[in-house]
Amino acid sequence: MDISLLLQLAVLLGAIFLGVRLGGLAIGYTGGLGVAVLALALGMEPGKVPYDVILIIMAVISAIAALQLAGGLDYLVRAAERLLRRNPKNINFLAPTVTYFLTILAGTGHTAFSMMPVIVEVAKSENIRPSAPLSIAVVASQIAITASPVSAAVVFMSGVLEPLGVSYPKLLLVWLVTTYAACMLVALLINLFGNLDLSKSKAYQQRLAEGLVQPHNMGEREALPAGARKSVWIFFGGVVAVVLYACAISPAVGLIKEPVLPRDGAIISFMMIIASLIVMCCKLDTGKLLDMSTFKSGMAACVCVLGVAWLGDTFVSGHIDAVKETASALVGNYPWLLAVALFFASMLLYS
């Protein structure tokens, strides 16, 4: 390993570490700083900016912001909450199911945040440690991104695998079945072997005795806007349209042999159509869209993806031959290492 590689690796890890220490948008800022140092000081060729990933995130988040302003997101969360409260004993299975399908529909794991207080309260009511359903629910909300038809991850992977003969409909079916089954399997293991008895937690009992644990007070909720339910149906219809179009242009289906819009372009345009319909049908004040929490967090994610993914691609592209040689040798002898390699590659390039 020569000195230049060590310096490049130090810049990569140093930029990421600095961004994590500063927090928030800084991880994106320092990613751009790292690219500048690698290119200008160490002579590396800048990598590709992940425009497709960023644009898909922007389009989906824009539609979700309209859904949130119309009250549709609250409508979905309240429906999921009713499901959890009606079946509290099955919280370890229902919590990940709810967050999983919210992400499938929305294409982002940000929707899971709204469910966390509900999961905690329902778990406490059944004397279950909240950490059990919370942990699997958070994992499920992120794994579902790899099976959501409106996520950048699915578009990217389908673009890579379809030329190899694996059709989009088959990929989507495999991802939906395997990811959800994996979440339920982990939930089963937690249910069977986890330490779930909240009454045996000394720390919780001490806080309870000191009066530091207060029951959650739902209080009076504001009525949902008149167009809340309508916005959900518009959004759901748009997601279905994305799936149908993506399947129609798949070579395995062949209904549209020469598509004008590629799959990523279709998602972007369909999400814009969804946002337009929600704004018009629900008569939204568009000036308030910028204030939505989903919009702010989504745009922050775009900045982070821009910096970190660009930095990671710059480093990996500069050493792609060595990476391929090392990876092929290791995977040839130890096939299970492919999962580890893909994990770290995704973390550097697309996270």
Short mmCIF file of the C-alpha atoms (twelve columns), coordinates in Angstrom:
data_MODEL
# 
_entry.id   MODEL 
# 
loop_
_atom_site.group_PDB 
_atom_site.id 
_atom_site.type_symbol 
_atom_site.label_atom_id 
_atom_site.label_alt_id 
_atom_site.label_comp_id 
_atom_site.label_asym_id 
_atom_site.label_seq_id 
_atom_site.Cartn_x 
_atom_site.Cartn_y 
_atom_site.Cartn_z 
_atom_site.pdbx_PDB_model_num 
ATOM 1   C CA . MET A 1   0.000   0.000   0.000   1 
ATOM 2   C CA . ASP A 2   1.688   3.238   -1.166  1 
ATOM 3   C CA . ILE A 3   1.666   6.588   0.579   1 
ATOM 4   C CA . SER A 4   -0.770  8.169   -1.912  1 
ATOM 5   C CA . LEU A 5   -3.417  5.549   -1.189  1 
ATOM 6   C CA . LEU A 6   -3.003  6.065   2.534   1 
ATOM 7   C CA . LEU A 7   -3.406  9.826   2.111   1 
ATOM 8   C CA . GLN A 8   -6.525  9.369   -0.050  1 
ATOM 9   C CA . LEU A 9   -8.040  6.968   2.465   1 
ATOM 10  C CA . ALA A 10  -7.244  9.397   5.283   1 
ATOM 11  C CA . VAL A 11  -9.033  12.201  3.418   1 
ATOM 12  C CA . LEU A 12  -12.065 9.977   2.789   1 
ATOM 13  C CA . LEU A 13  -12.431 8.834   6.393   1 
ATOM 14  C CA . GLY A 14  -11.438 12.226  7.777   1 
ATOM 15  C CA . ALA A 15  -14.129 14.040  5.773   1 
ATOM 16  C CA . ILE A 16  -16.797 11.579  6.882   1 
ATOM 17  C CA . PHE A 17  -15.655 11.734  10.519  1 
ATOM 18  C CA . LEU A 18  -15.640 15.542  10.490  1 
ATOM 19  C CA . GLY A 19  -19.120 15.643  8.968   1 
ATOM 20  C CA . VAL A 20  -20.468 13.240  11.586  1 
ATOM 21  C CA . ARG A 21  -18.916 15.293  14.387  1 
ATOM 22  C CA . LEU A 22  -20.438 18.527  13.055  1 
ATOM 23  C CA . GLY A 23  -23.790 16.850  12.435  1 
ATOM 24  C CA . GLY A 24  -26.752 17.640  10.208  1 
ATOM 25  C CA . LEU A 25  -26.025 18.993  6.749   1 
ATOM 26  C CA . ALA A 26  -22.318 19.096  7.547   1 
ATOM 27  C CA . ILE A 27  -21.874 15.488  6.388   1 
ATOM 28  C CA . GLY A 28  -22.777 16.699  2.901   1 
ATOM 29  C CA . TYR A 29  -20.603 19.789  3.158   1 
ATOM 30  C CA . THR A 30  -17.535 17.876  4.255   1 
ATOM 31  C CA . GLY A 31  -18.133 15.332  1.489   1 
ATOM 32  C CA . GLY A 32  -17.704 18.149  -1.023  1 
ATOM 33  C CA . LEU A 33  -14.626 19.302  0.896   1 
ATOM 34  C CA . GLY A 34  -13.169 15.805  0.632   1 
ATOM 35  C CA . VAL A 35  -13.740 15.729  -3.143  1 
ATOM 36  C CA . ALA A 36  -11.929 19.045  -3.506  1 
ATOM 37  C CA . VAL A 37  -8.939  17.813  -1.497  1 
ATOM 38  C CA . LEU A 38  -8.761  14.503  -3.403  1 
ATOM 39  C CA . ALA A 39  -8.986  16.263  -6.767  1 
ATOM 40  C CA . LEU A 40  -6.924  19.404  -6.232  1 
ATOM 41  C CA . ALA A 41  -4.340  18.240  -3.715  1 
ATOM 42  C CA . LEU A 42  -3.991  14.536  -4.502  1 
ATOM 43  C CA . GLY A 43  -4.732  14.530  -8.237  1 
ATOM 44  C CA . MET A 44  -7.695  12.141  -8.280  1 
ATOM 45  C CA . GLU A 45  -10.382 12.332  -10.970 1 
ATOM 46  C CA . PRO A 46  -13.687 13.488  -9.410  1 
ATOM 47  C CA . GLY A 47  -16.336 10.775  -9.406  1 
ATOM 48  C CA . LYS A 48  -19.866 10.934  -10.754 1 
ATOM 49  C CA . VAL A 49  -22.432 13.057  -9.000  1 
ATOM 50  C CA . PRO A 50  -25.475 10.816  -8.251  1 
ATOM 51  C CA . TYR A 51  -27.933 13.049  -10.086 1 
ATOM 52  C CA . ASP A 52  -30.540 10.303  -10.574 1 
ATOM 53  C CA . VAL A 53  -30.655 9.424   -6.867  1 
ATOM 54  C CA . ILE A 54  -30.864 13.068  -5.796  1 
ATOM 55  C CA . LEU A 55  -33.570 13.980  -8.321  1 
ATOM 56  C CA . ILE A 56  -35.727 10.991  -7.354  1 
ATOM 57  C CA . ILE A 57  -35.432 11.887  -3.668  1 
ATOM 58  C CA . MET A 58  -36.351 15.506  -4.440  1 
ATOM 59  C CA . ALA A 59  -39.393 14.512  -6.511  1 
ATOM 60  C CA . VAL A 60  -40.690 11.963  -4.004  1 
ATOM 61  C CA . ILE A 61  -40.162 14.292  -1.047  1 
ATOM 62  C CA . SER A 62  -41.940 17.104  -2.903  1 
ATOM 63  C CA . ALA A 63  -44.986 14.868  -3.365  1 
ATOM 64  C CA . ILE A 64  -44.845 13.713  0.266   1 
ATOM 65  C CA . ALA A 65  -44.673 17.339  1.436   1 
ATOM 66  C CA . ALA A 66  -47.920 18.002  -0.432  1 
ATOM 67  C CA . LEU A 67  -49.382 14.843  1.119   1 
ATOM 68  C CA . GLN A 68  -48.359 16.040  4.586   1 
ATOM 69  C CA . LEU A 69  -49.805 19.532  4.091   1 
ATOM 70  C CA . ALA A 70  -53.084 18.008  2.903   1 
ATOM 71  C CA . GLY A 71  -53.242 15.894  6.066   1 
ATOM 72  C CA . GLY A 72  -52.708 12.615  4.241   1 
ATOM 73  C CA . LEU A 73  -49.632 11.671  6.227   1 
ATOM 74  C CA . ASP A 74  -51.503 12.201  9.499   1 
ATOM 75  C CA . TYR A 75  -54.374 10.145  8.096   1 
ATOM 76  C CA . LEU A 76  -52.018 7.230   7.388   1 
ATOM 77  C CA . VAL A 77  -50.342 7.512   10.794  1 
ATOM 78  C CA . ARG A 78  -53.672 7.570   12.634  1 
ATOM 79  C CA . ALA A 79  -54.885 4.541   10.690  1 
ATOM 80  C CA . ALA A 80  -51.673 2.697   11.579  1 
ATOM 81  C CA . GLU A 81  -52.043 3.801   15.206  1 
ATOM 82  C CA . ARG A 82  -55.559 2.369   15.410  1 
ATOM 83  C CA . LEU A 83  -54.233 -0.936  14.098  1 
ATOM 84  C CA . LEU A 84  -51.542 -1.060  16.780  1 
ATOM 85  C CA . ARG A 85  -53.866 -0.110  19.634  1 
ATOM 86  C CA . ARG A 86  -56.464 -2.707  18.627  1 
ATOM 87  C CA . ASN A 87  -53.861 -5.485  18.648  1 
ATOM 88  C CA . PRO A 88  -51.380 -4.480  21.373  1 
ATOM 89  C CA . LYS A 89  -50.232 -8.042  22.143  1 
ATOM 90  C CA . ASN A 90  -48.875 -8.379  18.604  1 
ATOM 91  C CA . ILE A 91  -46.873 -5.152  18.763  1 
ATOM 92  C CA . ASN A 92  -43.575 -6.900  17.916  1 
ATOM 93  C CA . PHE A 93  -45.045 -7.997  14.570  1 
ATOM 94  C CA . LEU A 94  -47.368 -5.107  13.812  1 
ATOM 95  C CA . ALA A 95  -44.876 -2.305  14.527  1 
ATOM 96  C CA . PRO A 96  -42.417 -3.402  11.803  1 
ATOM 97  C CA . THR A 97  -45.332 -4.218  9.478   1 
ATOM 98  C CA . VAL A 98  -46.715 -0.694  9.808   1 
ATOM 99  C CA . THR A 99  -43.376 1.085   9.305   1 
ATOM 100 C CA . TYR A 100 -42.481 -1.293  6.461   1 
ATOM 101 C CA . PHE A 101 -45.601 -0.550  4.419   1 
ATOM 102 C CA . LEU A 102 -45.505 3.174   5.168   1 
ATOM 103 C CA . THR A 103 -42.037 3.227   3.615   1 
ATOM 104 C CA . ILE A 104 -43.162 1.052   0.683   1 
ATOM 105 C CA . LEU A 105 -45.872 3.589   -0.086  1 
ATOM 106 C CA . ALA A 106 -43.825 6.741   0.499   1 
ATOM 107 C CA . GLY A 107 -40.404 5.627   -0.710  1 
ATOM 108 C CA . THR A 108 -38.723 7.116   2.357   1 
ATOM 109 C CA . GLY A 109 -38.159 5.956   5.922   1 
ATOM 110 C CA . HIS A 110 -38.967 9.397   7.360   1 
ATOM 111 C CA . THR A 111 -42.593 8.308   7.851   1 
ATOM 112 C CA . ALA A 112 -41.479 5.941   10.629  1 
ATOM 113 C CA . PHE A 113 -40.670 8.836   12.972  1 
ATOM 114 C CA . SER A 114 -44.358 9.580   13.501  1 
ATOM 115 C CA . MET A 115 -45.003 6.023   14.683  1 
ATOM 116 C CA . MET A 116 -42.313 5.856   17.378  1 
ATOM 117 C CA . PRO A 117 -44.275 7.460   20.266  1 
ATOM 118 C CA . VAL A 118 -47.250 5.205   19.513  1 
ATOM 119 C CA . ILE A 119 -45.075 2.074   19.473  1 
ATOM 120 C CA . VAL A 120 -43.557 3.036   22.832  1 
ATOM 121 C CA . GLU A 121 -46.920 3.607   24.508  1 
ATOM 122 C CA . VAL A 122 -48.533 0.439   23.153  1 
ATOM 123 C CA . ALA A 123 -45.520 -1.635  24.216  1 
ATOM 124 C CA . LYS A 124 -45.646 -0.187  27.742  1 
ATOM 125 C CA . SER A 125 -49.358 -0.963  28.023  1 
ATOM 126 C CA . GLU A 126 -48.539 -4.651  27.408  1 
ATOM 127 C CA . ASN A 127 -45.516 -4.690  29.778  1 
ATOM 128 C CA . ILE A 128 -43.171 -5.097  26.789  1 
ATOM 129 C CA . ARG A 129 -39.814 -3.369  26.646  1 
ATOM 130 C CA . PRO A 130 -40.275 -0.673  23.967  1 
ATOM 131 C CA . SER A 131 -36.753 -1.288  22.673  1 
ATOM 132 C CA . ALA A 132 -37.902 -4.604  21.147  1 
ATOM 133 C CA . PRO A 133 -40.640 -3.354  18.775  1 
ATOM 134 C CA . LEU A 134 -38.836 -0.042  18.216  1 
ATOM 135 C CA . SER A 135 -35.619 -1.663  17.022  1 
ATOM 136 C CA . ILE A 136 -37.246 -3.970  14.480  1 
ATOM 137 C CA . ALA A 137 -39.679 -1.233  13.371  1 
ATOM 138 C CA . VAL A 138 -36.810 1.136   12.545  1 
ATOM 139 C CA . VAL A 139 -34.935 -1.602  10.687  1 
ATOM 140 C CA . ALA A 140 -38.083 -2.530  8.744   1 
ATOM 141 C CA . SER A 141 -38.640 1.093   7.730   1 
ATOM 142 C CA . GLN A 142 -35.165 1.189   6.179   1 
ATOM 143 C CA . ILE A 143 -35.147 -2.267  4.587   1 
ATOM 144 C CA . ALA A 144 -38.440 -1.415  2.876   1 
ATOM 145 C CA . ILE A 145 -36.594 1.237   0.854   1 
ATOM 146 C CA . THR A 146 -35.008 -1.600  -1.144  1 
ATOM 147 C CA . ALA A 147 -38.488 -2.835  -2.128  1 
ATOM 148 C CA . SER A 148 -40.339 0.444   -2.642  1 
ATOM 149 C CA . PRO A 149 -41.185 1.075   -6.309  1 
ATOM 150 C CA . VAL A 150 -40.675 4.827   -5.829  1 
ATOM 151 C CA . SER A 151 -37.254 4.644   -4.183  1 
ATOM 152 C CA . ALA A 152 -33.968 5.502   -5.882  1 
ATOM 153 C CA . ALA A 153 -32.476 2.214   -4.656  1 
ATOM 154 C CA . VAL A 154 -34.952 0.089   -6.623  1 
ATOM 155 C CA . VAL A 155 -34.506 2.174   -9.779  1 
ATOM 156 C CA . PHE A 156 -30.734 1.853   -9.596  1 
ATOM 157 C CA . MET A 157 -30.694 -1.888  -8.929  1 
ATOM 158 C CA . SER A 158 -33.274 -2.641  -11.629 1 
ATOM 159 C CA . GLY A 159 -31.172 -0.673  -14.096 1 
ATOM 160 C CA . VAL A 160 -28.148 -2.801  -13.209 1 
ATOM 161 C CA . LEU A 161 -29.885 -6.188  -13.166 1 
ATOM 162 C CA . GLU A 162 -32.334 -5.960  -16.074 1 
ATOM 163 C CA . PRO A 163 -29.548 -6.084  -18.719 1 
ATOM 164 C CA . LEU A 164 -28.482 -9.321  -17.028 1 
ATOM 165 C CA . GLY A 165 -31.890 -10.865 -17.704 1 
ATOM 166 C CA . VAL A 166 -33.685 -10.241 -14.403 1 
ATOM 167 C CA . SER A 167 -36.933 -8.388  -15.131 1 
ATOM 168 C CA . TYR A 168 -38.294 -5.486  -13.080 1 
ATOM 169 C CA . PRO A 169 -41.550 -7.286  -12.070 1 
ATOM 170 C CA . LYS A 170 -39.562 -10.296 -10.874 1 
ATOM 171 C CA . LEU A 171 -37.135 -8.100  -8.953  1 
ATOM 172 C CA . LEU A 172 -39.943 -6.192  -7.261  1 
ATOM 173 C CA . LEU A 173 -41.743 -9.396  -6.281  1 
ATOM 174 C CA . VAL A 174 -38.563 -10.986 -4.902  1 
ATOM 175 C CA . TRP A 175 -37.637 -7.876  -2.935  1 
ATOM 176 C CA . LEU A 176 -41.116 -7.456  -1.465  1 
ATOM 177 C CA . VAL A 177 -41.383 -11.080 -0.346  1 
ATOM 178 C CA . THR A 178 -37.842 -11.490 0.971   1 
ATOM 179 C CA . THR A 179 -37.524 -8.168  2.786   1 
ATOM 180 C CA . TYR A 180 -40.877 -8.467  4.538   1 
ATOM 181 C CA . ALA A 181 -40.276 -12.132 5.383   1 
ATOM 182 C CA . ALA A 182 -36.866 -11.224 6.838   1 
ATOM 183 C CA . CYS A 183 -38.433 -8.534  9.036   1 
ATOM 184 C CA . MET A 184 -41.078 -10.953 10.297  1 
ATOM 185 C CA . LEU A 185 -38.441 -13.619 10.970  1 
ATOM 186 C CA . VAL A 186 -36.431 -11.201 13.106  1 
ATOM 187 C CA . ALA A 187 -39.627 -10.131 14.889  1 
ATOM 188 C CA . LEU A 188 -40.346 -13.797 15.627  1 
ATOM 189 C CA . LEU A 189 -36.858 -14.319 17.036  1 
ATOM 190 C CA . ILE A 190 -37.209 -11.238 19.224  1 
ATOM 191 C CA . ASN A 191 -40.614 -12.450 20.394  1 
ATOM 192 C CA . LEU A 192 -39.295 -15.915 21.258  1 
ATOM 193 C CA . PHE A 193 -35.884 -15.140 22.711  1 
ATOM 194 C CA . GLY A 194 -35.866 -11.431 23.569  1 
ATOM 195 C CA . ASN A 195 -35.913 -10.056 27.094  1 
ATOM 196 C CA . LEU A 196 -39.365 -8.472  26.794  1 
ATOM 197 C CA . ASP A 197 -40.608 -8.212  30.376  1 
ATOM 198 C CA . LEU A 198 -40.622 -4.492  31.174  1 
ATOM 199 C CA . SER A 199 -41.400 -5.116  34.855  1 
ATOM 200 C CA . LYS A 200 -37.963 -6.732  35.260  1 
ATOM 201 C CA . SER A 201 -36.144 -3.627  34.074  1 
ATOM 202 C CA . LYS A 202 -34.586 -2.100  37.221  1 
ATOM 203 C CA . ALA A 203 -33.907 1.221   35.511  1 
ATOM 204 C CA . TYR A 204 -37.513 1.544   34.344  1 
ATOM 205 C CA . GLN A 205 -38.932 0.549   37.730  1 
ATOM 206 C CA . GLN A 206 -36.718 3.111   39.442  1 
ATOM 207 C CA . ARG A 207 -37.857 5.865   37.080  1 
ATOM 208 C CA . LEU A 208 -41.450 4.733   37.582  1 
ATOM 209 C CA . ALA A 209 -41.085 4.914   41.378  1 
ATOM 210 C CA . GLU A 210 -39.577 8.401   41.135  1 
ATOM 211 C CA . GLY A 211 -42.507 9.581   39.035  1 
ATOM 212 C CA . LEU A 212 -40.342 10.256  35.999  1 
ATOM 213 C CA . VAL A 213 -42.481 8.100   33.711  1 
ATOM 214 C CA . GLN A 214 -45.715 9.812   32.804  1 
ATOM 215 C CA . PRO A 215 -48.569 8.161   30.891  1 
ATOM 216 C CA . HIS A 216 -48.922 9.430   27.356  1 
ATOM 217 C CA . ASN A 217 -51.845 11.808  27.070  1 
ATOM 218 C CA . MET A 218 -53.418 11.752  23.619  1 
ATOM 219 C CA . GLY A 219 -55.478 14.832  24.381  1 
ATOM 220 C CA . GLU A 220 -57.789 16.434  21.881  1 
ATOM 221 C CA . ARG A 221 -56.544 16.140  18.344  1 
ATOM 222 C CA . GLU A 222 -57.226 18.584  15.605  1 
ATOM 223 C CA . ALA A 223 -59.602 17.356  12.966  1 
ATOM 224 C CA . LEU A 224 -57.898 16.305  9.771   1 
ATOM 225 C CA . PRO A 225 -58.274 18.597  6.757   1 
ATOM 226 C CA . ALA A 226 -61.159 17.793  4.436   1 
ATOM 227 C CA . GLY A 227 -58.838 16.559  1.691   1 
ATOM 228 C CA . ALA A 228 -56.715 14.244  3.850   1 
ATOM 229 C CA . ARG A 229 -58.238 11.001  2.670   1 
ATOM 230 C CA . LYS A 230 -58.425 12.222  -0.926  1 
ATOM 231 C CA . SER A 231 -54.709 13.055  -0.919  1 
ATOM 232 C CA . VAL A 232 -53.859 9.532   0.225   1 
ATOM 233 C CA . TRP A 233 -55.821 8.001   -2.642  1 
ATOM 234 C CA . ILE A 234 -54.149 10.350  -5.126  1 
ATOM 235 C CA . PHE A 235 -50.721 9.422   -3.812  1 
ATOM 236 C CA . PHE A 236 -51.541 5.713   -3.788  1 
ATOM 237 C CA . GLY A 237 -52.871 5.916   -7.342  1 
ATOM 238 C CA . GLY A 238 -49.638 7.590   -8.424  1 
ATOM 239 C CA . VAL A 239 -47.517 4.847   -6.881  1 
ATOM 240 C CA . VAL A 240 -49.602 2.213   -8.668  1 
ATOM 241 C CA . ALA A 241 -49.126 4.130   -11.928 1 
ATOM 242 C CA . VAL A 242 -45.352 4.128   -11.390 1 
ATOM 243 C CA . VAL A 243 -45.351 0.350   -10.881 1 
ATOM 244 C CA . LEU A 244 -47.525 -0.280  -13.945 1 
ATOM 245 C CA . TYR A 245 -45.398 1.939   -16.174 1 
ATOM 246 C CA . ALA A 246 -42.135 0.469   -14.873 1 
ATOM 247 C CA . CYS A 247 -43.460 -3.029  -15.583 1 
ATOM 248 C CA . ALA A 248 -44.769 -2.023  -19.026 1 
ATOM 249 C CA . ILE A 249 -41.331 -0.798  -20.185 1 
ATOM 250 C CA . SER A 250 -39.563 -3.866  -18.809 1 
ATOM 251 C CA . PRO A 251 -38.192 -6.023  -21.666 1 
ATOM 252 C CA . ALA A 252 -39.753 -9.077  -20.029 1 
ATOM 253 C CA . VAL A 253 -43.237 -7.540  -20.365 1 
ATOM 254 C CA . GLY A 254 -42.632 -5.540  -23.521 1 
ATOM 255 C CA . LEU A 255 -45.878 -3.539  -23.625 1 
ATOM 256 C CA . ILE A 256 -43.862 -0.386  -24.376 1 
ATOM 257 C CA . LYS A 257 -40.911 -1.412  -26.509 1 
ATOM 258 C CA . GLU A 258 -39.323 2.015   -26.994 1 
ATOM 259 C CA . PRO A 259 -40.205 4.058   -23.893 1 
ATOM 260 C CA . VAL A 260 -39.920 7.816   -24.174 1 
ATOM 261 C CA . LEU A 261 -39.452 8.103   -20.415 1 
ATOM 262 C CA . PRO A 262 -36.906 5.899   -18.631 1 
ATOM 263 C CA . ARG A 263 -37.841 4.440   -15.249 1 
ATOM 264 C CA . ASP A 264 -36.176 7.162   -13.178 1 
ATOM 265 C CA . GLY A 265 -37.711 9.886   -15.368 1 
ATOM 266 C CA . ALA A 266 -41.124 8.275   -14.942 1 
ATOM 267 C CA . ILE A 267 -40.851 8.309   -11.153 1 
ATOM 268 C CA . ILE A 268 -39.790 11.960  -11.155 1 
ATOM 269 C CA . SER A 269 -42.569 13.083  -13.503 1 
ATOM 270 C CA . PHE A 270 -45.262 10.940  -11.865 1 
ATOM 271 C CA . MET A 271 -44.355 12.292  -8.434  1 
ATOM 272 C CA . MET A 272 -44.659 15.837  -9.782  1 
ATOM 273 C CA . ILE A 273 -48.059 14.945  -11.232 1 
ATOM 274 C CA . ILE A 274 -49.128 13.536  -7.858  1 
ATOM 275 C CA . ALA A 275 -48.012 16.721  -6.095  1 
ATOM 276 C CA . SER A 276 -49.866 18.871  -8.642  1 
ATOM 277 C CA . LEU A 277 -53.089 16.892  -8.263  1 
ATOM 278 C CA . ILE A 278 -52.929 17.019  -4.456  1 
ATOM 279 C CA . VAL A 279 -52.332 20.784  -4.521  1 
ATOM 280 C CA . MET A 280 -55.242 21.377  -6.928  1 
ATOM 281 C CA . CYS A 281 -57.751 18.862  -5.557  1 
ATOM 282 C CA . CYS A 282 -57.104 19.686  -1.901  1 
ATOM 283 C CA . LYS A 283 -56.725 23.436  -2.520  1 
ATOM 284 C CA . LEU A 284 -53.412 23.759  -0.695  1 
ATOM 285 C CA . ASP A 285 -51.506 26.931  0.073   1 
ATOM 286 C CA . THR A 286 -48.268 26.168  -1.801  1 
ATOM 287 C CA . GLY A 287 -46.379 28.742  0.258   1 
ATOM 288 C CA . LYS A 288 -46.617 26.370  3.244   1 
ATOM 289 C CA . LEU A 289 -45.006 23.413  1.458   1 
ATOM 290 C CA . LEU A 290 -41.515 24.653  2.310   1 
ATOM 291 C CA . ASP A 291 -42.384 24.528  6.014   1 
ATOM 292 C CA . MET A 292 -43.265 20.822  6.013   1 
ATOM 293 C CA . SER A 293 -40.938 18.685  8.141   1 
ATOM 294 C CA . THR A 294 -40.745 16.007  5.435   1 
ATOM 295 C CA . PHE A 295 -39.626 18.586  2.884   1 
ATOM 296 C CA . LYS A 296 -36.888 19.924  5.159   1 
ATOM 297 C CA . SER A 297 -35.573 16.498  6.106   1 
ATOM 298 C CA . GLY A 298 -35.761 15.267  2.498   1 
ATOM 299 C CA . MET A 299 -33.852 18.209  1.091   1 
ATOM 300 C CA . ALA A 300 -31.271 17.788  3.848   1 
ATOM 301 C CA . ALA A 301 -30.922 14.155  2.756   1 
ATOM 302 C CA . CYS A 302 -30.242 15.327  -0.808  1 
ATOM 303 C CA . VAL A 303 -27.346 17.484  0.384   1 
ATOM 304 C CA . CYS A 304 -25.927 14.599  2.407   1 
ATOM 305 C CA . VAL A 305 -26.230 12.181  -0.518  1 
ATOM 306 C CA . LEU A 306 -24.575 14.709  -2.822  1 
ATOM 307 C CA . GLY A 307 -21.530 15.109  -0.606  1 
ATOM 308 C CA . VAL A 308 -21.013 11.590  0.704   1 
ATOM 309 C CA . ALA A 309 -21.879 9.704   -2.490  1 
ATOM 310 C CA . TRP A 310 -19.718 11.986  -4.620  1 
ATOM 311 C CA . LEU A 311 -16.824 11.577  -2.210  1 
ATOM 312 C CA . GLY A 312 -17.223 7.804   -2.081  1 
ATOM 313 C CA . ASP A 313 -17.466 7.477   -5.862  1 
ATOM 314 C CA . THR A 314 -14.350 9.616   -6.287  1 
ATOM 315 C CA . PHE A 315 -12.310 7.331   -4.053  1 
ATOM 316 C CA . VAL A 316 -13.704 4.021   -5.340  1 
ATOM 317 C CA . SER A 317 -13.497 5.018   -9.020  1 
ATOM 318 C CA . GLY A 318 -9.843  5.889   -8.567  1 
ATOM 319 C CA . HIS A 319 -9.096  2.373   -7.321  1 
ATOM 320 C CA . ILE A 320 -11.784 0.387   -9.153  1 
ATOM 321 C CA . ASP A 321 -9.375  -2.123  -10.718 1 
ATOM 322 C CA . ALA A 322 -7.791  -2.988  -7.376  1 
ATOM 323 C CA . VAL A 323 -11.220 -3.163  -5.730  1 
ATOM 324 C CA . LYS A 324 -12.522 -5.551  -8.412  1 
ATOM 325 C CA . GLU A 325 -9.447  -7.767  -8.221  1 
ATOM 326 C CA . THR A 326 -9.516  -8.026  -4.443  1 
ATOM 327 C CA . ALA A 327 -13.286 -8.450  -4.273  1 
ATOM 328 C CA . SER A 328 -13.437 -11.158 -6.935  1 
ATOM 329 C CA . ALA A 329 -10.714 -13.172 -5.213  1 
ATOM 330 C CA . LEU A 330 -12.391 -12.934 -1.819  1 
ATOM 331 C CA . VAL A 331 -15.921 -13.609 -3.072  1 
ATOM 332 C CA . GLY A 332 -14.688 -16.552 -5.148  1 
ATOM 333 C CA . ASN A 333 -13.371 -18.217 -2.011  1 
ATOM 334 C CA . TYR A 334 -15.970 -16.891 0.436   1 
ATOM 335 C CA . PRO A 335 -19.277 -16.141 -1.381  1 
ATOM 336 C CA . TRP A 336 -20.939 -14.831 1.780   1 
ATOM 337 C CA . LEU A 337 -18.533 -11.894 1.766   1 
ATOM 338 C CA . LEU A 338 -20.488 -10.480 -1.195  1 
ATOM 339 C CA . ALA A 339 -23.140 -9.283  1.258   1 
ATOM 340 C CA . VAL A 340 -20.478 -7.505  3.326   1 
ATOM 341 C CA . ALA A 341 -18.902 -5.955  0.221   1 
ATOM 342 C CA . LEU A 342 -22.260 -4.678  -1.052  1 
ATOM 343 C CA . PHE A 343 -23.052 -3.245  2.373   1 
ATOM 344 C CA . PHE A 344 -19.895 -1.137  2.497   1 
ATOM 345 C CA . ALA A 345 -20.106 -0.196  -1.192  1 
ATOM 346 C CA . SER A 346 -23.658 1.086   -0.706  1 
ATOM 347 C CA . MET A 347 -22.632 2.943   2.429   1 
ATOM 348 C CA . LEU A 348 -19.891 4.781   0.551   1 
ATOM 349 C CA . LEU A 349 -21.614 5.322   -2.775  1 
ATOM 350 C CA . TYR A 350 -25.367 5.666   -2.250  1 
ATOM 351 C CA . SER A 351 -26.135 6.084   1.440   1 
# 
